[in-house]
Amino acid sequence: MIYLPNRKKKIVIGVTGASGTVYAIDLIKKLKKVPNVETHGIFSAWAKKNLQLETDYSLEEIRNMLDFYYNDSDLGATIASGSFLTDGMVIVPASMKTVASIAVGIGDNLISRAADVTLKEQRKLIMVPRETPLNTIHLENMTKLSKMGVQMIPPIPAFYNHPKTIQDLVDHQTMKIFDALGIDSESTGRWEGI
């Protein structure tokens, strides 16, 4: 992809119904602070429910943090087409249903369709799979996607940085996603050697 100096980096963020909506919110909040990034967000029906169950945020507040917001049933959205240039997609958290549908090419909603487009255009696709324990089907689906170039970044905390709060753990996860997207972050939780 040719990068034009004044073009913003376009990142698609799909939020599915797995637990861990806080990871998506933190990513969206931090991307909003990056001046050369444009965010395109989609929440599945169950992601909206988890937003209510797990946080104090309203969907309207999240929509206001995004540059563009799409309904998950809108298969005519710009991000459903490969001709709409994006610089990557993050599915955070990624439910095992979503992982499975993408692994077998079922693009029946906008999140799975946008992921399918990301794959066919050979763009960066990152998944934050959120399930434990993992069964063989989960592992096989993630392995299949990994072989296609999908980067799996499960929310597994690091403790070398001595986290004190849940936010410290979330910050570290967002740092990993920023790194995978090639976006500079001001994280202080990096390993500095011994």
C-alpha positions as a Python dict, from the first residue, in 0.01 Angstrom:
ca = {
    (1, 'M'): (0, 0, 0),
    (2, 'I'): (132, 345, -88),
    (3, 'Y'): (111, 588, 201),
    (4, 'L'): (28, 944, 114),
    (5, 'P'): (177, 1194, 362),
    (6, 'N'): (-155, 1354, 457),
    (7, 'R'): (-371, 1041, 458),
    (8, 'K'): (-489, 920, 795),
    (9, 'K'): (-432, 557, 892),
    (10, 'K'): (-776, 388, 882),
    (11, 'I'): (-830, 125, 1150),
    (12, 'V'): (-1144, -92, 1170),
    (13, 'I'): (-1242, -206, 1520),
    (14, 'G'): (-1489, -492, 1556),
    (15, 'V'): (-1626, -556, 1904),
    (16, 'T'): (-1799, -891, 1958),
    (17, 'G'): (-1995, -1050, 2239),
    (18, 'A'): (-1709, -1207, 2433),
    (19, 'S'): (-1630, -1072, 2777),
    (20, 'G'): (-1363, -801, 2777),
    (21, 'T'): (-1531, -496, 2629),
    (22, 'V'): (-1292, -286, 2841),
    (23, 'Y'): (-1012, -382, 2599),
    (24, 'A'): (-1207, -236, 2306),
    (25, 'I'): (-1293, 82, 2494),
    (26, 'D'): (-931, 138, 2595),
    (27, 'L'): (-813, 85, 2237),
    (28, 'I'): (-1075, 326, 2100),
    (29, 'K'): (-991, 592, 2361),
    (30, 'K'): (-618, 570, 2291),
    (31, 'L'): (-657, 566, 1912),
    (32, 'K'): (-872, 880, 1939),
    (33, 'K'): (-566, 1060, 2079),
    (34, 'V'): (-352, 970, 1777),
    (35, 'P'): (-393, 1256, 1528),
    (36, 'N'): (-322, 1060, 1208),
    (37, 'V'): (-561, 771, 1282),
    (38, 'E'): (-922, 740, 1169),
    (39, 'T'): (-1136, 480, 1350),
    (40, 'H'): (-1421, 275, 1204),
    (41, 'G'): (-1616, 83, 1470),
    (42, 'I'): (-1873, -196, 1475),
    (43, 'F'): (-2041, -348, 1782),
    (44, 'S'): (-2226, -678, 1754),
    (45, 'A'): (-2558, -719, 1936),
    (46, 'W'): (-2392, -908, 2221),
    (47, 'A'): (-2106, -656, 2237),
    (48, 'K'): (-2370, -391, 2305),
    (49, 'K'): (-2512, -610, 2582),
    (50, 'N'): (-2166, -664, 2734),
    (51, 'L'): (-2104, -290, 2719),
    (52, 'Q'): (-2402, -254, 2956),
    (53, 'L'): (-2303, -550, 3175),
    (54, 'E'): (-1930, -480, 3208),
    (55, 'T'): (-1895, -101, 3193),
    (56, 'D'): (-2058, 230, 3279),
    (57, 'Y'): (-2031, 352, 2919),
    (58, 'S'): (-2328, 397, 2688),
    (59, 'L'): (-2312, 302, 2322),
    (60, 'E'): (-2363, 669, 2238),
    (61, 'E'): (-2048, 762, 2433),
    (62, 'I'): (-1848, 500, 2243),
    (63, 'R'): (-1992, 611, 1910),
    (64, 'N'): (-1878, 967, 1988),
    (65, 'M'): (-1522, 841, 2040),
    (66, 'L'): (-1517, 680, 1694),
    (67, 'D'): (-1477, 868, 1368),
    (68, 'F'): (-1724, 633, 1198),
    (69, 'Y'): (-1971, 383, 1344),
    (70, 'Y'): (-2157, 110, 1154),
    (71, 'N'): (-2446, -120, 1230),
    (72, 'D'): (-2333, -484, 1233),
    (73, 'S'): (-2608, -576, 986),
    (74, 'D'): (-2502, -310, 730),
    (75, 'L'): (-2330, -522, 466),
    (76, 'G'): (-2339, -222, 233),
    (77, 'A'): (-2105, -18, 454),
    (78, 'T'): (-1782, 116, 304),
    (79, 'I'): (-1569, -122, 513),
    (80, 'A'): (-1751, -421, 353),
    (81, 'S'): (-1563, -354, 29),
    (82, 'G'): (-1198, -412, -54),
    (83, 'S'): (-1196, -96, -263),
    (84, 'F'): (-1224, 105, 59),
    (85, 'L'): (-862, 131, 171),
    (86, 'T'): (-792, 49, 534),
    (87, 'D'): (-468, -9, 720),
    (88, 'G'): (-589, -292, 938),
    (89, 'M'): (-864, -437, 1151),
    (90, 'V'): (-873, -536, 1517),
    (91, 'I'): (-1143, -762, 1658),
    (92, 'V'): (-1140, -701, 2032),
    (93, 'P'): (-1263, -901, 2210),
    (94, 'A'): (-1307, -1178, 1955),
    (95, 'S'): (-1573, -1433, 2047),
    (96, 'M'): (-1516, -1792, 1942),
    (97, 'K'): (-1829, -1763, 1724),
    (98, 'T'): (-1667, -1477, 1533),
    (99, 'V'): (-1334, -1659, 1511),
    (100, 'A'): (-1515, -1964, 1369),
    (101, 'S'): (-1722, -1767, 1118),
    (102, 'I'): (-1413, -1589, 984),
    (103, 'A'): (-1213, -1913, 973),
    (104, 'V'): (-1471, -2071, 742),
    (105, 'G'): (-1556, -1758, 542),
    (106, 'I'): (-1908, -1683, 663),
    (107, 'G'): (-1952, -1310, 614),
    (108, 'D'): (-2308, -1287, 744),
    (109, 'N'): (-2254, -970, 950),
    (110, 'L'): (-2037, -664, 905),
    (111, 'I'): (-1765, -772, 1148),
    (112, 'S'): (-1705, -1106, 976),
    (113, 'R'): (-1747, -949, 631),
    (114, 'A'): (-1496, -670, 706),
    (115, 'A'): (-1254, -934, 840),
    (116, 'D'): (-1302, -1141, 524),
    (117, 'V'): (-1226, -831, 315),
    (118, 'T'): (-918, -762, 528),
    (119, 'L'): (-795, -1116, 462),
    (120, 'K'): (-865, -1116, 89),
    (121, 'E'): (-690, -781, 48),
    (122, 'Q'): (-398, -915, 256),
    (123, 'R'): (-419, -636, 509),
    (124, 'K'): (-336, -656, 879),
    (125, 'L'): (-597, -848, 1083),
    (126, 'I'): (-555, -873, 1459),
    (127, 'M'): (-777, -1077, 1689),
    (128, 'V'): (-795, -1061, 2066),
    (129, 'P'): (-955, -1401, 2134),
    (130, 'R'): (-1136, -1407, 2466),
    (131, 'E'): (-1227, -1753, 2589),
    (132, 'T'): (-1088, -1992, 2847),
    (133, 'P'): (-1036, -2277, 2855),
    (134, 'L'): (-993, -2332, 2483),
    (135, 'N'): (-1122, -2649, 2322),
    (136, 'T'): (-972, -2815, 2016),
    (137, 'I'): (-1219, -2648, 1780),
    (138, 'H'): (-1119, -2303, 1911),
    (139, 'L'): (-750, -2385, 1875),
    (140, 'E'): (-795, -2525, 1524),
    (141, 'N'): (-988, -2217, 1409),
    (142, 'M'): (-724, -1983, 1553),
    (143, 'T'): (-444, -2191, 1400),
    (144, 'K'): (-615, -2181, 1060),
    (145, 'L'): (-643, -1802, 1081),
    (146, 'S'): (-287, -1767, 1208),
    (147, 'K'): (-164, -1960, 902),
    (148, 'M'): (-345, -1700, 690),
    (149, 'G'): (-151, -1421, 862),
    (150, 'V'): (-397, -1321, 1132),
    (151, 'Q'): (-215, -1206, 1444),
    (152, 'M'): (-361, -1349, 1765),
    (153, 'I'): (-305, -1129, 2069),
    (154, 'P'): (-500, -1288, 2356),
    (155, 'P'): (-540, -1073, 2667),
    (156, 'I'): (-283, -1257, 2877),
    (157, 'P'): (-134, -1025, 3140),
    (158, 'A'): (237, -971, 3196),
    (159, 'F'): (366, -928, 3548),
    (160, 'Y'): (726, -817, 3491),
    (161, 'N'): (595, -459, 3486),
    (162, 'H'): (436, -500, 3834),
    (163, 'P'): (77, -404, 3747),
    (164, 'K'): (-112, -247, 4036),
    (165, 'T'): (-456, -204, 3881),
    (166, 'I'): (-683, -361, 3622),
    (167, 'Q'): (-611, -54, 3407),
    (168, 'D'): (-240, -141, 3416),
    (169, 'L'): (-326, -482, 3268),
    (170, 'V'): (-552, -327, 3004),
    (171, 'D'): (-283, -69, 2916),
    (172, 'H'): (-35, -347, 2848),
    (173, 'Q'): (-280, -523, 2617),
    (174, 'T'): (-348, -202, 2424),
    (175, 'M'): (28, -145, 2392),
    (176, 'K'): (58, -487, 2225),
    (177, 'I'): (-219, -399, 1978),
    (178, 'F'): (-60, -60, 1901),
    (179, 'D'): (270, -237, 1837),
    (180, 'A'): (102, -481, 1596),
    (181, 'L'): (-62, -191, 1411),
    (182, 'G'): (270, -6, 1386),
    (183, 'I'): (142, 288, 1592),
    (184, 'D'): (368, 449, 1851),
    (185, 'S'): (242, 435, 2208),
    (186, 'E'): (366, 600, 2523),
    (187, 'S'): (347, 285, 2731),
    (188, 'T'): (574, 260, 3034),
    (189, 'G'): (522, -114, 3080),
    (190, 'R'): (785, -246, 2840),
    (191, 'W'): (1047, -501, 2933),
    (192, 'E'): (1379, -324, 2989),
    (193, 'G'): (1602, -620, 3062),
    (194, 'I'): (1765, -732, 3386),
}
